[in-house]
mmCIF file of C-alpha atoms and ligand atoms in Angstrom:
data_model
loop_
_atom_site.group_PDB
_atom_site.id
_atom_site.type_symbol
_atom_site.label_atom_id
_atom_site.label_comp_id
_atom_site.label_asym_id
_atom_site.label_seq_id
_atom_site.Cartn_x
_atom_site.Cartn_y
_atom_site.Cartn_z
ATOM 1 C CA UNK A 1 119.277 73.533 93.016
ATOM 2 C CA UNK A 2 116.734 75.981 94.360
ATOM 3 C CA UNK A 3 113.486 75.150 96.189
ATOM 4 C CA UNK A 4 110.393 76.152 94.503
ATOM 5 C CA UNK A 5 108.955 78.668 97.218
ATOM 6 C CA UNK A 6 105.912 80.668 97.675
ATOM 7 C CA UNK A 7 106.172 84.408 99.357
ATOM 8 C CA UNK A 8 103.878 87.048 100.459
ATOM 9 C CA UNK A 9 103.830 90.251 98.841
ATOM 10 C CA UNK A 10 101.824 93.322 99.398
ATOM 11 C CA UNK A 11 101.970 96.773 97.641
ATOM 12 C CA UNK A 12 101.021 99.324 100.497
ATOM 13 C CA UNK A 13 98.532 102.186 100.676
ATOM 14 C CA UNK A 14 101.255 104.561 99.320
ATOM 15 C CA UNK A 15 101.980 101.918 96.304
ATOM 16 C CA UNK A 16 98.283 101.780 95.494
ATOM 17 C CA UNK A 17 97.599 105.377 96.101
ATOM 18 C CA UNK A 18 100.568 106.388 93.681
ATOM 19 C CA UNK A 19 99.107 104.182 90.906
ATOM 20 C CA UNK A 20 102.257 101.810 91.388
ATOM 21 C CA UNK A 21 100.331 98.652 91.137
ATOM 22 C CA UNK A 22 101.423 97.586 87.505
ATOM 23 C CA UNK A 23 104.702 98.646 87.490
ATOM 24 C CA UNK A 24 105.569 96.802 90.760
ATOM 25 C CA UNK A 25 103.665 93.774 89.149
ATOM 26 C CA UNK A 26 105.595 93.832 86.351
ATOM 27 C CA UNK A 27 109.123 93.800 88.189
ATOM 28 C CA UNK A 28 107.592 90.173 89.426
ATOM 29 C CA UNK A 29 106.261 88.900 85.991
ATOM 30 C CA UNK A 30 109.463 90.192 84.161
ATOM 31 C CA UNK A 31 111.612 87.625 86.298
ATOM 32 C CA UNK A 32 109.516 85.007 85.658
ATOM 33 C CA UNK A 33 107.490 84.411 88.834
ATOM 34 C CA UNK A 34 103.894 83.287 89.003
ATOM 35 C CA UNK A 35 101.379 85.370 90.868
ATOM 36 C CA UNK A 36 99.251 82.301 92.204
ATOM 37 C CA UNK A 37 96.930 84.781 94.354
ATOM 38 C CA UNK A 38 96.026 88.401 94.403
ATOM 39 C CA UNK A 39 93.580 90.832 95.927
ATOM 40 C CA UNK A 40 92.893 94.137 96.896
ATOM 41 C CA UNK A 41 91.733 94.655 100.374
ATOM 42 C CA UNK A 42 91.664 97.133 103.562
ATOM 43 C CA UNK A 43 93.786 96.055 106.178
ATOM 44 C CA UNK A 44 91.831 96.260 109.447
ATOM 45 C CA UNK A 45 93.569 97.069 112.595
ATOM 46 C CA UNK A 46 93.499 93.262 113.590
ATOM 47 C CA UNK A 47 94.841 92.088 110.561
ATOM 48 C CA UNK A 48 97.539 94.587 110.541
ATOM 49 C CA UNK A 49 98.418 93.499 114.342
ATOM 50 C CA UNK A 50 98.448 89.960 113.126
ATOM 51 C CA UNK A 51 100.736 90.522 110.550
ATOM 52 C CA UNK A 52 103.059 92.841 112.367
ATOM 53 C CA UNK A 53 103.203 91.192 115.415
ATOM 54 C CA UNK A 54 107.113 90.953 115.888
ATOM 55 C CA UNK A 55 107.196 94.496 115.774
ATOM 56 C CA UNK A 56 104.787 95.349 118.716
ATOM 57 C CA UNK A 57 106.602 97.404 121.111
ATOM 58 C CA UNK A 58 109.015 99.068 118.854
ATOM 59 C CA UNK A 59 109.056 102.888 118.486
ATOM 60 C CA UNK A 60 107.553 102.768 114.747
ATOM 61 C CA UNK A 61 104.741 100.438 115.789
ATOM 62 C CA UNK A 62 101.941 102.832 116.171
ATOM 63 C CA UNK A 63 102.985 104.585 112.474
ATOM 64 C CA UNK A 64 103.058 101.372 110.897
ATOM 65 C CA UNK A 65 99.667 100.271 112.215
ATOM 66 C CA UNK A 66 98.236 103.876 110.881
ATOM 67 C CA UNK A 67 100.423 103.490 107.496
ATOM 68 C CA UNK A 68 99.127 100.007 106.786
ATOM 69 C CA UNK A 69 95.569 100.818 107.775
ATOM 70 C CA UNK A 70 95.262 104.062 105.690
ATOM 71 C CA UNK A 71 94.035 103.016 102.299
ATOM 72 C CA UNK A 72 93.741 99.128 100.365
ATOM 73 C CA UNK A 73 96.733 97.347 100.172
ATOM 74 C CA UNK A 74 97.291 94.740 97.094
ATOM 75 C CA UNK A 75 98.302 91.552 98.680
ATOM 76 C CA UNK A 76 99.628 88.714 96.635
ATOM 77 C CA UNK A 77 101.020 85.267 96.678
ATOM 78 C CA UNK A 78 104.262 85.183 94.537
ATOM 79 C CA UNK A 79 105.740 81.513 93.290
ATOM 80 C CA UNK A 80 108.988 80.593 91.848
ATOM 81 C CA UNK A 81 112.471 78.880 92.658
ATOM 82 C CA UNK A 82 114.051 80.766 95.408
ATOM 83 C CA UNK A 83 111.329 83.100 95.543
ATOM 84 C CA UNK A 84 111.391 84.340 99.209
ATOM 85 C CA UNK A 85 114.997 85.665 98.674
ATOM 86 C CA UNK A 86 114.708 86.580 95.020
ATOM 87 C CA UNK A 87 111.848 88.575 95.672
ATOM 88 C CA UNK A 88 113.394 90.598 98.571
ATOM 89 C CA UNK A 89 116.249 91.447 96.277
ATOM 90 C CA UNK A 90 113.738 92.803 93.660
ATOM 91 C CA UNK A 91 111.895 94.791 96.490
ATOM 92 C CA UNK A 92 115.261 96.100 98.271
ATOM 93 C CA UNK A 93 116.212 96.676 101.687
ATOM 94 C CA UNK A 94 113.779 98.386 104.386
ATOM 95 C CA UNK A 95 115.653 101.541 104.312
ATOM 96 C CA UNK A 96 115.271 102.879 100.378
ATOM 97 C CA UNK A 97 118.503 104.724 100.866
ATOM 98 C CA UNK A 98 120.429 101.749 101.606
ATOM 99 C CA UNK A 99 118.200 99.453 98.922
ATOM 100 C CA UNK A 100 120.098 98.323 95.729
ATOM 101 C CA UNK A 101 119.510 100.574 92.655
ATOM 102 C CA UNK A 102 117.173 99.211 90.395
ATOM 103 C CA UNK A 103 115.122 97.509 93.608
ATOM 104 C CA UNK A 104 111.611 98.762 93.866
ATOM 105 C CA UNK A 105 112.198 100.824 97.352
ATOM 106 C CA UNK A 106 115.355 102.202 95.642
ATOM 107 C CA UNK A 107 113.502 103.492 92.680
ATOM 108 C CA UNK A 108 110.184 104.293 94.348
ATOM 109 C CA UNK A 109 110.528 105.086 98.249
ATOM 110 C CA UNK A 110 112.552 107.883 99.876
ATOM 111 C CA UNK A 111 111.514 106.924 103.774
ATOM 112 C CA UNK A 112 111.522 103.453 105.735
ATOM 113 C CA UNK A 113 108.171 103.981 107.202
ATOM 114 C CA UNK A 114 106.322 104.549 103.361
ATOM 115 C CA UNK A 115 108.446 101.778 101.392
ATOM 116 C CA UNK A 116 105.981 101.306 98.928
ATOM 117 C CA UNK A 117 106.018 97.143 99.270
ATOM 118 C CA UNK A 118 106.297 94.461 101.646
ATOM 119 C CA UNK A 119 107.745 90.878 101.354
ATOM 120 C CA UNK A 120 108.169 87.949 103.690
ATOM 121 C CA UNK A 121 111.864 87.745 104.983
ATOM 122 C CA UNK A 122 111.701 83.888 105.345
ATOM 123 C CA UNK A 123 109.591 80.713 104.054
ATOM 124 C CA UNK A 124 108.366 80.587 107.485
ATOM 125 C CA UNK A 125 107.089 84.106 107.572
ATOM 126 C CA UNK A 126 105.936 83.528 104.150
ATOM 127 C CA UNK A 127 103.345 80.687 105.193
ATOM 128 C CA UNK A 128 102.187 82.428 108.370
ATOM 129 C CA UNK A 129 101.703 85.737 106.276
ATOM 130 C CA UNK A 130 99.946 84.131 103.107
ATOM 131 C CA UNK A 131 97.634 82.373 105.822
ATOM 132 C CA UNK A 132 96.543 85.733 107.379
ATOM 133 C CA UNK A 133 95.757 87.099 104.043
ATOM 134 C CA UNK A 134 94.528 84.041 101.821
ATOM 135 C CA UNK A 135 92.268 81.065 102.363
ATOM 136 C CA UNK A 136 93.806 78.077 100.571
ATOM 137 C CA UNK A 137 91.056 77.932 97.891
ATOM 138 C CA UNK A 138 92.002 81.400 97.114
ATOM 139 C CA UNK A 139 95.644 80.160 95.863
ATOM 140 C CA UNK A 140 95.309 79.159 92.144
ATOM 141 C CA UNK A 141 98.616 77.452 90.919
ATOM 142 C CA UNK A 142 96.831 74.718 88.563
ATOM 143 C CA UNK A 143 98.048 76.411 85.554
ATOM 144 C CA UNK A 144 101.154 76.786 83.742
ATOM 145 C CA UNK A 145 103.149 79.837 83.018
ATOM 146 C CA UNK A 146 104.579 79.801 79.343
ATOM 147 C CA UNK A 147 107.832 80.681 81.097
ATOM 148 C CA UNK A 148 108.308 78.028 83.597
ATOM 149 C CA UNK A 149 110.556 75.836 81.663
ATOM 150 C CA UNK A 150 112.302 78.964 80.202
ATOM 151 C CA UNK A 151 113.245 80.585 83.274
ATOM 152 C CA UNK A 152 114.111 77.617 85.392
ATOM 153 C CA UNK A 153 114.272 74.044 84.331
ATOM 154 C CA UNK A 154 114.627 71.916 87.499
ATOM 155 C CA UNK A 155 116.375 68.819 85.265
ATOM 156 C CA UNK A 156 118.755 71.172 83.676
ATOM 157 C CA UNK A 157 120.073 73.857 86.077
ATOM 158 C CA UNK A 158 122.173 73.440 89.191
ATOM 159 C CA UNK A 159 122.467 77.181 90.197
HETATM 160 P P1 LIG B 1 108.207 96.102 105.836
HETATM 161 O O1 LIG B 1 108.735 95.380 104.942
HETATM 162 O O2 LIG B 1 106.820 95.997 105.684
HETATM 163 O O3 LIG B 1 108.316 95.271 107.583
HETATM 164 C C1 LIG B 1 107.789 96.203 108.712
HETATM 165 C C2 LIG B 1 107.466 97.806 108.358
HETATM 166 O O4 LIG B 1 107.932 98.627 109.253
HETATM 167 C C3 LIG B 1 108.625 97.951 107.136
HETATM 168 O O5 LIG B 1 108.487 97.309 105.803
HETATM 169 C C4 LIG B 1 108.573 99.455 107.370
HETATM 170 O O6 LIG B 1 107.538 100.064 106.637
HETATM 171 C C5 LIG B 1 108.595 99.583 108.670
HETATM 172 N N1 LIG B 1 109.580 100.105 109.699
HETATM 173 C C6 LIG B 1 110.779 99.109 109.515
HETATM 174 N N2 LIG B 1 111.841 99.702 110.314
HETATM 175 C C7 LIG B 1 111.394 100.808 110.725
HETATM 176 C C8 LIG B 1 111.764 102.112 111.181
HETATM 177 N N3 LIG B 1 113.216 101.728 111.891
HETATM 178 N N4 LIG B 1 111.301 103.207 111.326
HETATM 179 C C9 LIG B 1 110.090 103.289 110.713
HETATM 180 N N5 LIG B 1 109.404 102.274 110.017
HETATM 181 C C10 LIG B 1 109.834 101.144 110.052
#
């Protein structure tokens, strides 16, 4: 049985500027995931440094800092069974040319640096990233999606 998980997703400045917010949100909603927090915000250099601390010192770090602060992002918390890996599958590989056909990055991106969307790579990263962008009171999961029992019923399915 898969665990119910939360993951952090950001539509990056290129995704927002290109008018892709709706199309990207639809991918997650269509899968049956629940969006339990969401906001449009300007990433400050301080937030960017916290978020991407693991990339400090890498050749692309300065460009990544410039890019992620170059306009607003849409930050969200997505909830669902096995959501960390499931969302990454929908998002696709970091390099859009290696991303599975039909994934967001394969469909909308050409460059590794401007890859439209970010998604946490593990439950631990998700918890860390969610805490950077959201206060606990900004996360609303006290509502039931009409799809909940249809897309994944803990009591009935094993896989
Ligand atoms: P993201 O999933 O947000 O995680 C780190 C980001 O750094 C990544 O998406 C890309 O935008 C960028 N990135 C990762 N690897 C490279 C790379 N080799 N060259 C340029 N940018 C990269």
